[in-house]
Amino acid sequence: MSRPEILAVANVHPLYLKALKEAFVVHERTHEGDPAAFALLAPNIVGIAAGGESTVSRSLLEQLPNLKLVSVFGVGYDGIDVQAAIDRGVMVTHTPGVLTDDVADLAMGLMLAVSRQIVQADQHVRLGRWPTAPLPLGRKVSGSRLGIVGLGRIGAAIARRAVAFDMLVAYTARTEKPATGFHFYATVEQLAAAVDFLVVITPGGQGTRHLINASVLSALGPNGYLINVARGSVVDEQALIEALQDGRIAGAGLDVFAAEPHVPEALWRMSNVVLTPHMASATHQTRRAMADLAFANMQAGVAGQPLLTPVPECQALLVA
Ligand code: NAP
Ligand code: 8YV
């Protein structure tokens, strides 16, 4: 029996691709590389494999008359036109939960790295400066005030870690969560004004675009640190660079950027900034779990079986 055919768009992780290739015929970015061949094979495509940073547009979806699902390797799916998929009866799945711990760990790591100057301290030792010059003092994390923008799965995991650091946790989200016992602020600006560290962990997309703007950064203030492990689009990057240059905030820990993999050179030069290449979920264990879940969703969707983790918009459809 012939194997079902899948289209892999840009940014699909190799572990996920490997699993797919064992079960399906995988066309890798054929729509970009060979449009003529793609036009011929498009009616055969039943699944799209994507990553958290992939784009799946309405126009691509419209070219695939027999598509059943888009299975995203990642919890964020802001690059997928979910409404266009739903309009065509196509389901979208993602990988929530399995990466929560890793992302929360990296958020804590960035907070510690930037405030305790771990990167500069390492250079201080390696460059042989220890015998001759003291390292400037850092900033205490334990017992300080943490503001979390987005108290979902990952935000809550960051809060649990912060409680163990005796931090005073507050948050903002679309909805208040009284059961958490943490103080809720209705706006990001109010939250920023009340904390020492502001950690951003919302989805990307239009709903959160530039949620962190110049006013929020000014409210965070010259002793405040911004940590972004969400999406680059959530922060106005130019406003952030200016706030750092002017000393309007103390520093930043950034895992995500507006135009990845390109990071503004202005940020490279700043010693009060720690930069990582969108790697919050990049451990062997978690990437394996993400690949397994994305693959299981693809298998289920192609076979017409119940999906393991449809995105909330599609869950709502399945329930209705
Ligand atoms: P989640 O459980 O859906 O949580 C999202 C949270 O964001 C919710 O608390 C939600 O509020 C809040 N939110 C949404 N829109 C908002 C807005 N306009 N203003 C304020 N808060 C808003 O998702 P998750 O599993 O924690 O993942 C969150 C995001 O992290 C992903 O979508 C992805 O973009 C990012 N991420 C990044 C990496 C990385 O490698 N750096 C890895 C994984 C995930 P409500 O609770 O009120 O709905
Ligand atoms: C991944 C992510 O790096 O899950 C997400 O939303 O941003 C990360 O876990 C990405 O999805 C890999 O494609």
CSV table of N, CA, C and O in Angstrom, one decimal, residues 7-85:
chain,number,residue,atom,x,y,z
A,7,LEU,N,3.7,17.3,3.5
A,7,LEU,CA,4.5,18.4,3.1
A,7,LEU,C,5.2,19.0,4.3
A,7,LEU,O,4.5,19.3,5.3
A,8,ALA,N,6.6,19.0,4.3
A,8,ALA,CA,7.3,19.7,5.5
A,8,ALA,C,7.6,21.1,5.0
A,8,ALA,O,8.3,21.3,4.0
A,9,VAL,N,7.2,22.1,5.8
A,9,VAL,CA,7.5,23.5,5.5
A,9,VAL,C,8.8,23.8,6.2
A,9,VAL,O,9.5,23.0,6.8
A,10,ALA,N,9.2,25.1,6.1
A,10,ALA,CA,10.5,25.5,6.7
A,10,ALA,C,10.5,25.3,8.2
A,10,ALA,O,9.5,25.3,8.9
A,11,ASN,N,11.7,25.1,8.8
A,11,ASN,CA,11.9,25.0,10.2
A,11,ASN,C,11.3,23.8,10.9
A,11,ASN,O,10.9,23.9,12.1
A,12,VAL,N,11.3,22.7,10.2
A,12,VAL,CA,10.8,21.5,10.9
A,12,VAL,C,12.0,20.8,11.5
A,12,VAL,O,13.1,20.6,10.8
A,13,HIS,N,11.9,20.4,12.8
A,13,HIS,CA,13.1,19.8,13.5
A,13,HIS,C,13.5,18.5,12.9
A,13,HIS,O,12.6,17.6,12.6
A,14,PRO,N,14.8,18.2,12.8
A,14,PRO,CA,15.3,16.9,12.2
A,14,PRO,C,14.7,15.6,12.9
A,14,PRO,O,14.4,14.6,12.2
A,15,LEU,N,14.5,15.7,14.2
A,15,LEU,CA,14.0,14.5,14.9
A,15,LEU,C,12.5,14.2,14.5
A,15,LEU,O,12.1,13.0,14.3
A,16,TYR,N,11.8,15.2,14.2
A,16,TYR,CA,10.4,15.1,13.8
A,16,TYR,C,10.4,14.6,12.3
A,16,TYR,O,9.7,13.7,12.0
A,17,LEU,N,11.3,15.2,11.5
A,17,LEU,CA,11.4,14.8,10.1
A,17,LEU,C,11.7,13.3,10.0
A,17,LEU,O,11.2,12.6,9.2
A,18,LYS,N,12.7,12.9,10.8
A,18,LYS,CA,13.1,11.5,10.7
A,18,LYS,C,12.0,10.5,11.0
A,18,LYS,O,11.8,9.6,10.3
A,19,ALA,N,11.2,10.8,12.1
A,19,ALA,CA,10.1,10.0,12.4
A,19,ALA,C,9.1,10.0,11.2
A,19,ALA,O,8.5,8.9,10.8
A,20,LEU,N,8.8,11.1,10.7
A,20,LEU,CA,7.8,11.2,9.6
A,20,LEU,C,8.3,10.4,8.4
A,20,LEU,O,7.5,9.7,7.7
A,21,LYS,N,9.6,10.5,8.1
A,21,LYS,CA,10.1,9.8,6.9
A,21,LYS,C,9.9,8.3,7.0
A,21,LYS,O,9.9,7.6,6.0
A,22,GLU,N,9.8,7.8,8.2
A,22,GLU,CA,9.7,6.3,8.4
A,22,GLU,C,8.2,5.9,8.1
A,22,GLU,O,8.0,4.7,7.8
A,23,ALA,N,7.3,6.8,8.1
A,23,ALA,CA,5.9,6.4,8.0
A,23,ALA,C,5.2,7.0,6.8
A,23,ALA,O,4.2,6.5,6.3
A,24,PHE,N,5.8,8.1,6.3
A,24,PHE,CA,5.1,8.8,5.2
A,24,PHE,C,6.1,9.1,4.0
A,24,PHE,O,7.3,9.1,4.2
A,25,VAL,N,5.5,9.5,2.9
A,25,VAL,CA,6.4,10.1,1.9
A,25,VAL,C,6.4,11.6,2.2
A,25,VAL,O,5.4,12.3,2.3
A,26,VAL,N,7.6,12.1,2.5
A,26,VAL,CA,7.7,13.5,2.9
A,26,VAL,C,8.3,14.4,1.8
A,26,VAL,O,9.4,14.2,1.3
A,27,HIS,N,7.6,15.4,1.4
A,27,HIS,CA,8.0,16.4,0.4
A,27,HIS,C,8.6,17.6,1.2
A,27,HIS,O,7.8,18.3,1.9
A,28,GLU,N,9.9,17.8,1.1
A,28,GLU,CA,10.5,18.8,1.9
A,28,GLU,C,10.5,20.2,1.2
A,28,GLU,O,11.3,20.3,0.2
A,29,ARG,N,9.7,21.1,1.6
A,29,ARG,CA,9.6,22.5,1.1
A,29,ARG,C,9.5,22.5,-0.5
A,29,ARG,O,10.0,23.4,-1.1
A,30,THR,N,8.8,21.5,-1.0
A,30,THR,CA,8.7,21.4,-2.5
A,30,THR,C,7.9,22.7,-3.0
A,30,THR,O,8.1,23.1,-4.1
A,31,HIS,N,7.0,23.2,-2.2
A,31,HIS,CA,6.2,24.3,-2.6
A,31,HIS,C,7.1,25.6,-2.9
A,31,HIS,O,6.7,26.4,-3.6
A,32,GLU,N,8.2,25.6,-2.2
A,32,GLU,CA,9.2,26.7,-2.4
A,32,GLU,C,10.2,26.4,-3.5
A,32,GLU,O,10.5,27.2,-4.3
A,33,GLY,N,10.7,25.1,-3.4
A,33,GLY,CA,11.8,24.7,-4.3
A,33,GLY,C,11.4,24.4,-5.7
A,33,GLY,O,12.2,24.6,-6.7
A,34,ASP,N,10.2,23.8,-5.9
A,34,ASP,CA,9.8,23.3,-7.2
A,34,ASP,C,8.3,23.5,-7.4
A,34,ASP,O,7.5,22.5,-7.3
A,35,PRO,N,7.8,24.7,-7.6
A,35,PRO,CA,6.3,24.9,-7.7
A,35,PRO,C,5.6,24.1,-8.7
A,35,PRO,O,4.5,23.7,-8.5
A,36,ALA,N,6.3,23.8,-9.8
A,36,ALA,CA,5.6,23.0,-10.9
A,36,ALA,C,5.4,21.6,-10.4
A,36,ALA,O,4.2,21.0,-10.5
A,37,ALA,N,6.4,21.0,-9.7
A,37,ALA,CA,6.2,19.6,-9.2
A,37,ALA,C,5.2,19.7,-8.1
A,37,ALA,O,4.3,18.8,-7.9
A,38,PHE,N,5.2,20.8,-7.3
A,38,PHE,CA,4.3,20.9,-6.2
A,38,PHE,C,2.8,20.9,-6.7
A,38,PHE,O,1.9,20.3,-6.1
A,39,ALA,N,2.6,21.6,-7.8
A,39,ALA,CA,1.2,21.7,-8.3
A,39,ALA,C,0.7,20.3,-8.6
A,39,ALA,O,-0.5,20.0,-8.4
A,40,LEU,N,1.6,19.4,-9.1
A,40,LEU,CA,1.2,18.1,-9.5
A,40,LEU,C,0.9,17.2,-8.3
A,40,LEU,O,0.0,16.4,-8.2
A,41,LEU,N,1.7,17.4,-7.2
A,41,LEU,CA,1.6,16.5,-6.1
A,41,LEU,C,0.6,17.0,-5.0
A,41,LEU,O,0.2,16.3,-4.1
A,42,ALA,N,0.2,18.3,-5.1
A,42,ALA,CA,-0.6,18.9,-4.1
A,42,ALA,C,-1.9,18.2,-3.7
A,42,ALA,O,-2.2,18.0,-2.5
A,43,PRO,N,-2.6,17.6,-4.7
A,43,PRO,CA,-3.8,16.8,-4.3
A,43,PRO,C,-3.5,15.6,-3.4
A,43,PRO,O,-4.4,15.1,-2.8
A,44,ASN,N,-2.3,15.1,-3.4
A,44,ASN,CA,-1.9,13.9,-2.6
A,44,ASN,C,-1.6,14.3,-1.2
A,44,ASN,O,-1.5,13.4,-0.3
A,45,ILE,N,-1.3,15.6,-0.9
A,45,ILE,CA,-0.8,16.0,0.5
A,45,ILE,C,-2.0,15.9,1.5
A,45,ILE,O,-3.0,16.6,1.3
A,46,VAL,N,-1.8,15.1,2.5
A,46,VAL,CA,-2.8,15.0,3.6
A,46,VAL,C,-2.4,15.7,4.9
A,46,VAL,O,-3.2,15.9,5.8
A,47,GLY,N,-1.1,15.9,5.0
A,47,GLY,CA,-0.6,16.6,6.3
A,47,GLY,C,0.5,17.6,6.0
A,47,GLY,O,1.3,17.4,5.1
A,48,ILE,N,0.5,18.6,6.8
A,48,ILE,CA,1.7,19.6,6.8
A,48,ILE,C,2.4,19.4,8.1
A,48,ILE,O,1.8,19.5,9.2
A,49,ALA,N,3.7,19.2,8.0
A,49,ALA,CA,4.6,19.2,9.2
A,49,ALA,C,5.2,20.6,9.4
A,49,ALA,O,5.8,21.1,8.4
A,50,ALA,N,5.1,21.2,10.5
A,50,ALA,CA,5.6,22.6,10.7
A,50,ALA,C,6.3,22.7,12.1
A,50,ALA,O,6.2,21.8,12.9
A,51,GLY,N,7.1,23.8,12.3
A,51,GLY,CA,7.7,24.0,13.5
A,51,GLY,C,7.1,25.3,14.2
A,51,GLY,O,6.3,25.9,13.5
A,52,GLY,N,7.5,25.6,15.4
A,52,GLY,CA,6.9,26.7,16.1
A,52,GLY,C,7.2,28.0,15.4
A,52,GLY,O,6.4,29.0,15.5
A,53,GLU,N,8.3,28.1,14.6
A,53,GLU,CA,8.6,29.3,13.8
A,53,GLU,C,8.2,29.2,12.4
A,53,GLU,O,8.5,30.1,11.6
A,54,SER,N,7.5,28.2,12.0
A,54,SER,CA,7.1,28.1,10.6
A,54,SER,C,5.9,29.0,10.2
A,54,SER,O,5.1,29.4,11.1
A,55,THR,N,5.8,29.2,8.9
A,55,THR,CA,4.6,30.0,8.4
A,55,THR,C,3.8,29.0,7.5
A,55,THR,O,4.3,28.4,6.7
A,56,VAL,N,2.5,29.0,7.8
A,56,VAL,CA,1.6,28.3,6.9
A,56,VAL,C,0.5,29.2,6.6
A,56,VAL,O,-0.4,29.6,7.5
A,57,SER,N,0.4,29.7,5.4
A,57,SER,CA,-0.5,30.8,5.0
A,57,SER,C,-1.8,30.2,4.4
A,57,SER,O,-1.9,29.1,4.1
A,58,ARG,N,-2.8,31.1,4.4
A,58,ARG,CA,-4.0,30.8,3.7
A,58,ARG,C,-3.8,30.3,2.3
A,58,ARG,O,-4.4,29.3,1.9
A,59,SER,N,-2.9,31.0,1.6
A,59,SER,CA,-2.7,30.6,0.2
A,59,SER,C,-2.1,29.2,0.1
A,59,SER,O,-2.5,28.5,-0.8
A,60,LEU,N,-1.2,28.9,0.9
A,60,LEU,CA,-0.7,27.5,0.9
A,60,LEU,C,-1.8,26.5,1.2
A,60,LEU,O,-2.0,25.5,0.5
A,61,LEU,N,-2.6,26.8,2.2
A,61,LEU,CA,-3.7,25.8,2.6
A,61,LEU,C,-4.7,25.7,1.4
A,61,LEU,O,-5.2,24.6,1.2
A,62,GLU,N,-4.9,26.8,0.7
A,62,GLU,CA,-5.9,26.7,-0.4
A,62,GLU,C,-5.4,25.8,-1.6
A,62,GLU,O,-6.2,25.4,-2.4
A,63,GLN,N,-4.1,25.6,-1.6
A,63,GLN,CA,-3.5,24.7,-2.7
A,63,GLN,C,-3.6,23.3,-2.4
A,63,GLN,O,-3.2,22.4,-3.2
A,64,LEU,N,-4.1,22.9,-1.2
A,64,LEU,CA,-4.1,21.5,-0.8
A,64,LEU,C,-5.5,21.0,-0.5
A,64,LEU,O,-5.9,21.0,0.6
A,65,PRO,N,-6.2,20.5,-1.5
A,65,PRO,CA,-7.6,20.2,-1.4
A,65,PRO,C,-7.9,19.0,-0.5
A,65,PRO,O,-9.0,18.9,0.1
A,66,ASN,N,-6.9,18.1,-0.2
A,66,ASN,CA,-7.2,16.9,0.6
A,66,ASN,C,-6.4,17.0,1.9
A,66,ASN,O,-6.3,15.9,2.6
A,67,LEU,N,-6.0,18.2,2.3
A,67,LEU,CA,-5.2,18.3,3.6
A,67,LEU,C,-6.2,18.0,4.8
A,67,LEU,O,-7.3,18.5,4.8
A,68,LYS,N,-5.6,17.3,5.7
A,68,LYS,CA,-6.4,16.9,6.9
A,68,LYS,C,-5.9,17.7,8.1
A,68,LYS,O,-6.7,18.1,9.0
A,69,LEU,N,-4.6,17.9,8.3
A,69,LEU,CA,-4.1,18.6,9.4
A,69,LEU,C,-2.7,19.2,9.2
A,69,LEU,O,-2.0,18.8,8.3
A,70,VAL,N,-2.5,20.2,10.1
A,70,VAL,CA,-1.1,20.8,10.2
A,70,VAL,C,-0.6,20.4,11.6
A,70,VAL,O,-1.3,20.7,12.6
A,71,SER,N,0.5,19.6,11.7
A,71,SER,CA,1.0,19.2,13.0
A,71,SER,C,2.3,20.0,13.3
A,71,SER,O,3.3,19.8,12.6
A,72,VAL,N,2.2,20.9,14.3
A,72,VAL,CA,3.3,21.8,14.7
A,72,VAL,C,4.2,21.2,15.8
A,72,VAL,O,3.6,20.7,16.8
A,73,PHE,N,5.5,21.2,15.5
A,73,PHE,CA,6.5,20.8,16.5
A,73,PHE,C,6.8,22.0,17.3
A,73,PHE,O,7.6,22.9,17.0
A,74,GLY,N,6.0,22.2,18.4
A,74,GLY,CA,6.2,23.5,19.2
A,74,GLY,C,4.8,23.8,19.8
A,74,GLY,O,3.8,23.4,19.3
A,75,VAL,N,4.8,24.5,21.0
A,75,VAL,CA,3.5,24.9,21.6
A,75,VAL,C,3.0,26.1,20.9
A,75,VAL,O,1.8,26.3,20.7
A,76,GLY,N,3.9,27.0,20.5
A,76,GLY,CA,3.5,28.3,19.8
A,76,GLY,C,3.2,28.0,18.3
A,76,GLY,O,3.9,27.2,17.7
A,77,TYR,N,2.1,28.5,17.9
A,77,TYR,CA,1.7,28.3,16.5
A,77,TYR,C,1.2,29.6,15.8
A,77,TYR,O,0.4,29.6,14.9
A,78,ASP,N,1.9,30.7,16.2
A,78,ASP,CA,1.5,32.0,15.7
A,78,ASP,C,1.8,32.2,14.2
A,78,ASP,O,1.2,33.1,13.6
A,79,GLY,N,2.6,31.3,13.6
A,79,GLY,CA,2.9,31.4,12.2
A,79,GLY,C,1.8,30.7,11.3
A,79,GLY,O,1.9,30.7,10.1
A,80,ILE,N,0.9,30.0,11.9
A,80,ILE,CA,-0.1,29.2,11.2
A,80,ILE,C,-1.4,30.0,11.1
A,80,ILE,O,-1.9,30.5,12.1
A,81,ASP,N,-1.9,30.1,9.9
A,81,ASP,CA,-3.2,30.8,9.8
A,81,ASP,C,-4.3,29.8,10.2
A,81,ASP,O,-4.9,29.1,9.4
A,82,VAL,N,-4.6,29.8,11.5
A,82,VAL,CA,-5.5,28.8,12.1
A,82,VAL,C,-6.9,29.0,11.5
A,82,VAL,O,-7.6,28.0,11.3
A,83,GLN,N,-7.3,30.3,11.4
A,83,GLN,CA,-8.7,30.5,10.9
A,83,GLN,C,-8.8,30.0,9.5
A,83,GLN,O,-9.9,29.4,9.2
A,84,ALA,N,-7.8,30.2,8.7
A,84,ALA,CA,-7.9,29.6,7.3
A,84,ALA,C,-8.0,28.1,7.3
A,84,ALA,O,-8.7,27.5,6.5
A,85,ALA,N,-7.2,27.5,8.2
A,85,ALA,CA,-7.3,26.0,8.3
A,85,ALA,C,-8.7,25.6,8.7
A,85,ALA,O,-9.3,24.7,8.1
